[in-house]
Short mmCIF file of C-alpha atoms in Angstrom, two decimals:
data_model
loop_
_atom_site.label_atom_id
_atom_site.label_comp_id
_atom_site.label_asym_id
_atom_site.label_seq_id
_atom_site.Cartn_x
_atom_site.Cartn_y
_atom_site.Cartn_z
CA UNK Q 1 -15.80 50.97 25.92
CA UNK Q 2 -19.22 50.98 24.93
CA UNK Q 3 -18.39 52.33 21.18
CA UNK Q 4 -16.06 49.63 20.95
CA UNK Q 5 -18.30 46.75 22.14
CA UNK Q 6 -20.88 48.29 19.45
CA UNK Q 7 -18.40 48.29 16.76
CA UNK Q 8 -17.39 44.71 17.53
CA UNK Q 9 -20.98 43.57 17.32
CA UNK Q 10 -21.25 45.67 14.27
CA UNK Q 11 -18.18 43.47 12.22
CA UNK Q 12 -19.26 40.57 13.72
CA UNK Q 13 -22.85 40.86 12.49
CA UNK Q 14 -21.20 42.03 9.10
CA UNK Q 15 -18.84 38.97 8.71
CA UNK Q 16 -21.75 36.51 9.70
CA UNK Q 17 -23.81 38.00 6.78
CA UNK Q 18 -20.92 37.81 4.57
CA UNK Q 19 -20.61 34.27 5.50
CA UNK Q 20 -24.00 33.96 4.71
CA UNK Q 21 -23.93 35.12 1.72
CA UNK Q 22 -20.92 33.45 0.42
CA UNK Q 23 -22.00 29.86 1.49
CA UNK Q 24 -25.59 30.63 -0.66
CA UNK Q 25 -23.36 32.04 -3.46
CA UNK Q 26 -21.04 28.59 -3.94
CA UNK Q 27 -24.06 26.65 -3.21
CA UNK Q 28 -25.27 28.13 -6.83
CA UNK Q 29 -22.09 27.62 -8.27
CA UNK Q 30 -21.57 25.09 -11.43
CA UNK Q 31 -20.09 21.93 -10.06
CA UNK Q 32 -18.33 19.65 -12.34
CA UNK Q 33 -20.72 16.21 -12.60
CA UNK Q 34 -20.07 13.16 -12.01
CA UNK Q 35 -22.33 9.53 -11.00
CA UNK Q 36 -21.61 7.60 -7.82
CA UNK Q 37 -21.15 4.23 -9.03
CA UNK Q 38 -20.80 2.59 -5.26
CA UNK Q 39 -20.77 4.28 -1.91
CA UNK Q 40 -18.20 2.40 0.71
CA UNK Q 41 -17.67 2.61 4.09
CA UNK Q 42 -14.90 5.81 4.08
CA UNK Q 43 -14.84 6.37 -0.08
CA UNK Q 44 -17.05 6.35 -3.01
CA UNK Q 45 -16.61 5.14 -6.41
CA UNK Q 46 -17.82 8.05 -9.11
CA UNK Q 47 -17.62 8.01 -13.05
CA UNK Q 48 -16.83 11.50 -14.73
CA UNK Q 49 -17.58 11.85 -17.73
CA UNK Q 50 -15.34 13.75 -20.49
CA UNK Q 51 -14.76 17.56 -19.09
CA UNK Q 52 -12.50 20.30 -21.06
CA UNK Q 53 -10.56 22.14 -18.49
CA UNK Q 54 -8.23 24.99 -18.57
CA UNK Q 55 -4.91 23.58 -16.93
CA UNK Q 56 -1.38 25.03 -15.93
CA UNK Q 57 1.90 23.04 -15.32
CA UNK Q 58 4.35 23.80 -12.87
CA UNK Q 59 7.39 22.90 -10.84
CA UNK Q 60 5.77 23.55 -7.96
CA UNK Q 61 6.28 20.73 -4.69
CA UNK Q 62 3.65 22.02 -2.70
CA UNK Q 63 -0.17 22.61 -2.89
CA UNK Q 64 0.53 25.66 -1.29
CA UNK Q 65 3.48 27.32 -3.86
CA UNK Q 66 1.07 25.70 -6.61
CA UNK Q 67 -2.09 27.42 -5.45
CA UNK Q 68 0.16 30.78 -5.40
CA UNK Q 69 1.68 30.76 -8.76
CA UNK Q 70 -1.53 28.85 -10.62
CA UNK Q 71 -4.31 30.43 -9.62
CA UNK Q 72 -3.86 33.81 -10.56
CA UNK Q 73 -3.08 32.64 -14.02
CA UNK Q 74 -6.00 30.72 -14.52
CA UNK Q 75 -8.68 33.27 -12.78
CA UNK Q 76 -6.73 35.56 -15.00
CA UNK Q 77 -7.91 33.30 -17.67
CA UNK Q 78 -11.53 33.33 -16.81
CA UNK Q 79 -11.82 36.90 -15.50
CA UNK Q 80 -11.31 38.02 -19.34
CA UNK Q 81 -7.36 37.35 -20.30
CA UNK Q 82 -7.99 35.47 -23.40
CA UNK Q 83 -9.20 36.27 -26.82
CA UNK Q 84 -12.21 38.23 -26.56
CA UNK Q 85 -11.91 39.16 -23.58
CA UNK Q 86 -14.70 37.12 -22.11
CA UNK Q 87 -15.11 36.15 -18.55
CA UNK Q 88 -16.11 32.56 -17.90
CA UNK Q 89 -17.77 31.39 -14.92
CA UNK Q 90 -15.79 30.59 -12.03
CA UNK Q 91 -16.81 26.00 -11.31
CA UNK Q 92 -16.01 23.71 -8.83
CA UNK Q 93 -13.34 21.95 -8.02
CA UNK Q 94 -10.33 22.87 -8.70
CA UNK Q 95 -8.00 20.24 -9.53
CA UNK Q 96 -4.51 19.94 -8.26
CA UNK Q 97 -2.37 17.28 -8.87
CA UNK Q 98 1.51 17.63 -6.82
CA UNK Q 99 4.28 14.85 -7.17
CA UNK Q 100 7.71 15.01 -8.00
CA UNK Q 101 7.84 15.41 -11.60
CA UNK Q 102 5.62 17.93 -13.21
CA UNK Q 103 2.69 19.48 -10.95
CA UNK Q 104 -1.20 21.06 -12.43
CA UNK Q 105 -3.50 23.13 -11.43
CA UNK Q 106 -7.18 22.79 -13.30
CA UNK Q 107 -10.37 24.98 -13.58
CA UNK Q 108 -13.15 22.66 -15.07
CA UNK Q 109 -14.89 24.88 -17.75
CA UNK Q 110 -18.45 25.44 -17.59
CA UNK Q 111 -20.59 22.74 -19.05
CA UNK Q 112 -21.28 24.97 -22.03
CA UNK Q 113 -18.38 25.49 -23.19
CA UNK Q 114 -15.87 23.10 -25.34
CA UNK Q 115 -12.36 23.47 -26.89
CA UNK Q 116 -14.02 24.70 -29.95
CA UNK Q 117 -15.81 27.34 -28.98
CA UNK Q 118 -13.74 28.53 -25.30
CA UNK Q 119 -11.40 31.99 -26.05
CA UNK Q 120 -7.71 31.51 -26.60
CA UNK Q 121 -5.98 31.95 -23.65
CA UNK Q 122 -3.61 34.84 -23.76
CA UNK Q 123 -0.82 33.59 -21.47
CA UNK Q 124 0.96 30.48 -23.05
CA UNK Q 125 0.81 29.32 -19.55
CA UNK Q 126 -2.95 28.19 -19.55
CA UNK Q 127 -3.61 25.16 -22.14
CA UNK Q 128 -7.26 24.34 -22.71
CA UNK Q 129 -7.43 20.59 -22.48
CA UNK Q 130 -10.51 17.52 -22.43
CA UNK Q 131 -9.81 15.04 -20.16
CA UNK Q 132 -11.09 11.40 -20.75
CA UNK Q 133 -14.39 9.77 -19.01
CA UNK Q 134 -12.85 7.64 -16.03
CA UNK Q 135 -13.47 6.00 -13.07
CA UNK Q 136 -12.49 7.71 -9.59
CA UNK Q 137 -12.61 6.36 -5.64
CA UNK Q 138 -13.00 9.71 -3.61
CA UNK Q 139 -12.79 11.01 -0.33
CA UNK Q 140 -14.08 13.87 1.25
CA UNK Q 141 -13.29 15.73 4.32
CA UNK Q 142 -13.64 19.64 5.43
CA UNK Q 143 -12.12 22.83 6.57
CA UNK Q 144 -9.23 24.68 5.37
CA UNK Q 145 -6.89 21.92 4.07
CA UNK Q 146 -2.99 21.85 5.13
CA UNK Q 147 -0.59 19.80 3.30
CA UNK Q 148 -0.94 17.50 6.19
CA UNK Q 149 -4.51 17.14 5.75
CA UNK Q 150 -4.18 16.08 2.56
CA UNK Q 151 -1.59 13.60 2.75
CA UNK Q 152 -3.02 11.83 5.68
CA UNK Q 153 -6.76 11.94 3.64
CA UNK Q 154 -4.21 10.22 0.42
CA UNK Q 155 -3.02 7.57 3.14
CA UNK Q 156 -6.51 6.77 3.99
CA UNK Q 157 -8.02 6.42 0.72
CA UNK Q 158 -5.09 4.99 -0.23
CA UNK Q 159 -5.51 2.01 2.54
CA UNK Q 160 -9.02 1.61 2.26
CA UNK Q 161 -8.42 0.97 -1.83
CA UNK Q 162 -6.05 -1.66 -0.66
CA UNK Q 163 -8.31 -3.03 1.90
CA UNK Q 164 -10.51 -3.61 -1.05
CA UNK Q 165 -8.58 -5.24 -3.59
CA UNK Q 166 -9.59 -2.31 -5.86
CA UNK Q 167 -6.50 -0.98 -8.17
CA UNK Q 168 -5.62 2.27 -8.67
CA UNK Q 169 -3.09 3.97 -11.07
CA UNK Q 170 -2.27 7.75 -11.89
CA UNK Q 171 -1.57 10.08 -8.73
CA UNK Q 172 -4.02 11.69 -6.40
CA UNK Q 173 -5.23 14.47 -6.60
CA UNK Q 174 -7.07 17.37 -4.66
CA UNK Q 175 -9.83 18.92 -5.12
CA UNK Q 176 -10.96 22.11 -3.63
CA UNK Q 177 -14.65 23.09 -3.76
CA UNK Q 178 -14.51 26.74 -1.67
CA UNK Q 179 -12.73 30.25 -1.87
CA UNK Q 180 -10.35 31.10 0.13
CA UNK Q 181 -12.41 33.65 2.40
CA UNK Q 182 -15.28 31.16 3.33
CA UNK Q 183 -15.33 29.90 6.69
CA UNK Q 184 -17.39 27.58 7.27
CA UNK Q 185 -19.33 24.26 4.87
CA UNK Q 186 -16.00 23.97 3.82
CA UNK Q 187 -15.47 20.77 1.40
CA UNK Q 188 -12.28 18.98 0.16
CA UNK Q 189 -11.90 15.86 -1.79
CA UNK Q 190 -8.98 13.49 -2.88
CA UNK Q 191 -9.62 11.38 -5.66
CA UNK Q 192 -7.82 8.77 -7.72
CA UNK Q 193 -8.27 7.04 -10.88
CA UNK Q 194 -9.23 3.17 -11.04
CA UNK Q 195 -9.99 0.37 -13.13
CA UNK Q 196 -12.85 -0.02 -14.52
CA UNK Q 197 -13.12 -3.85 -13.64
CA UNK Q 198 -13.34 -2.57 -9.87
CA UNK Q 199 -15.96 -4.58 -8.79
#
């Protein structure tokens, strides 16, 4: 009994350090920038400037069947399957966009690096694409993020846009800011794209 209480304290005090050490490790992690324009009540408006990203499509229905099937083809990306076999720098967020016709999943590229001078990809999955500067109401919330957390963080972004006459066009989109195996300072965001004559 007593080896086993030790041992317990033992994985305990190991996972706590791990924690530790993950949370200070995405803390140093590039994040993809952006300028809050206006902070509201439940959302904030942000401009994003231009970013090159390297994005897969899929068929996927789900955030869940999408974040199986996309992200091992885009770490594989970054983790040295392209050209030269260079390994990029893993960001934050990634993007994923689920709706009924065609579904994405998005790395944002380090700010170094461009279309010009990122490696080829070697799957013909992974397209390396810039996305335009734009204008963005977004949400945040935390934890591990269900479908249903998602959706009902859409519906409320999506009522407090209408609540303030502010227009929106494209479809939402997730963002997730942590790995899989942190526990805690989790951070999730849904964003959508507006007009610029929001005010």
């Amino acid at each position: 009994m007593k080896i086993f209480i030790i041992t317990t304290g033992i994985i305990i005090v190991l996972l706590l350090l791990f924690q530790v050490y993950t949370t200070l490790s995405i803390n140093s992690t590039q994040t993809q920038p952006y300028k809050v324009i206006r902070v509201e009540k439940n959302f904030e408006i942000r401009f994003y400037p231009a970013a090159t990203m390297a994005t897969i499509t899929s068929s996927a229905k789900s955030y869940k069947e999408l974040g199986n099937s996309g992200f091992s083809k885009l770490a594989g990306y970054i983790f040295g399957g392209n050209s030269t076999q260079q390994k990029i720098a893993m960001t934050a967020p990634v993007y994923m966009d689920v709706n009924d016709t065609i579904s994405s999943m998005s790395f944002v590229m380090p700010s170094e690096y461009n279309k010009d001078n990122l490696p080829k990809p070697n799957s013909s999955e992974v397209k390396i694409v810039t996305t335009a500067d734009e204008y963005v109401a977004a949400i945040t919330f935390g934890g591990f993020a269900s479908t249903q957390d998602i959706n009902e963080n859409i519906e409320k972004l999506e009522n407090a846009l209408k609540a303030n006459s502010i227009s929106y066009y494209g479809h939402f989109r997730y963002l997730g800011y942590n790995p899989p195996y942190q526990l805690f300072g989790r951070k999730n965001e849904i964003i959508v794209s507006i007009n610029k004559d929001f005010n």
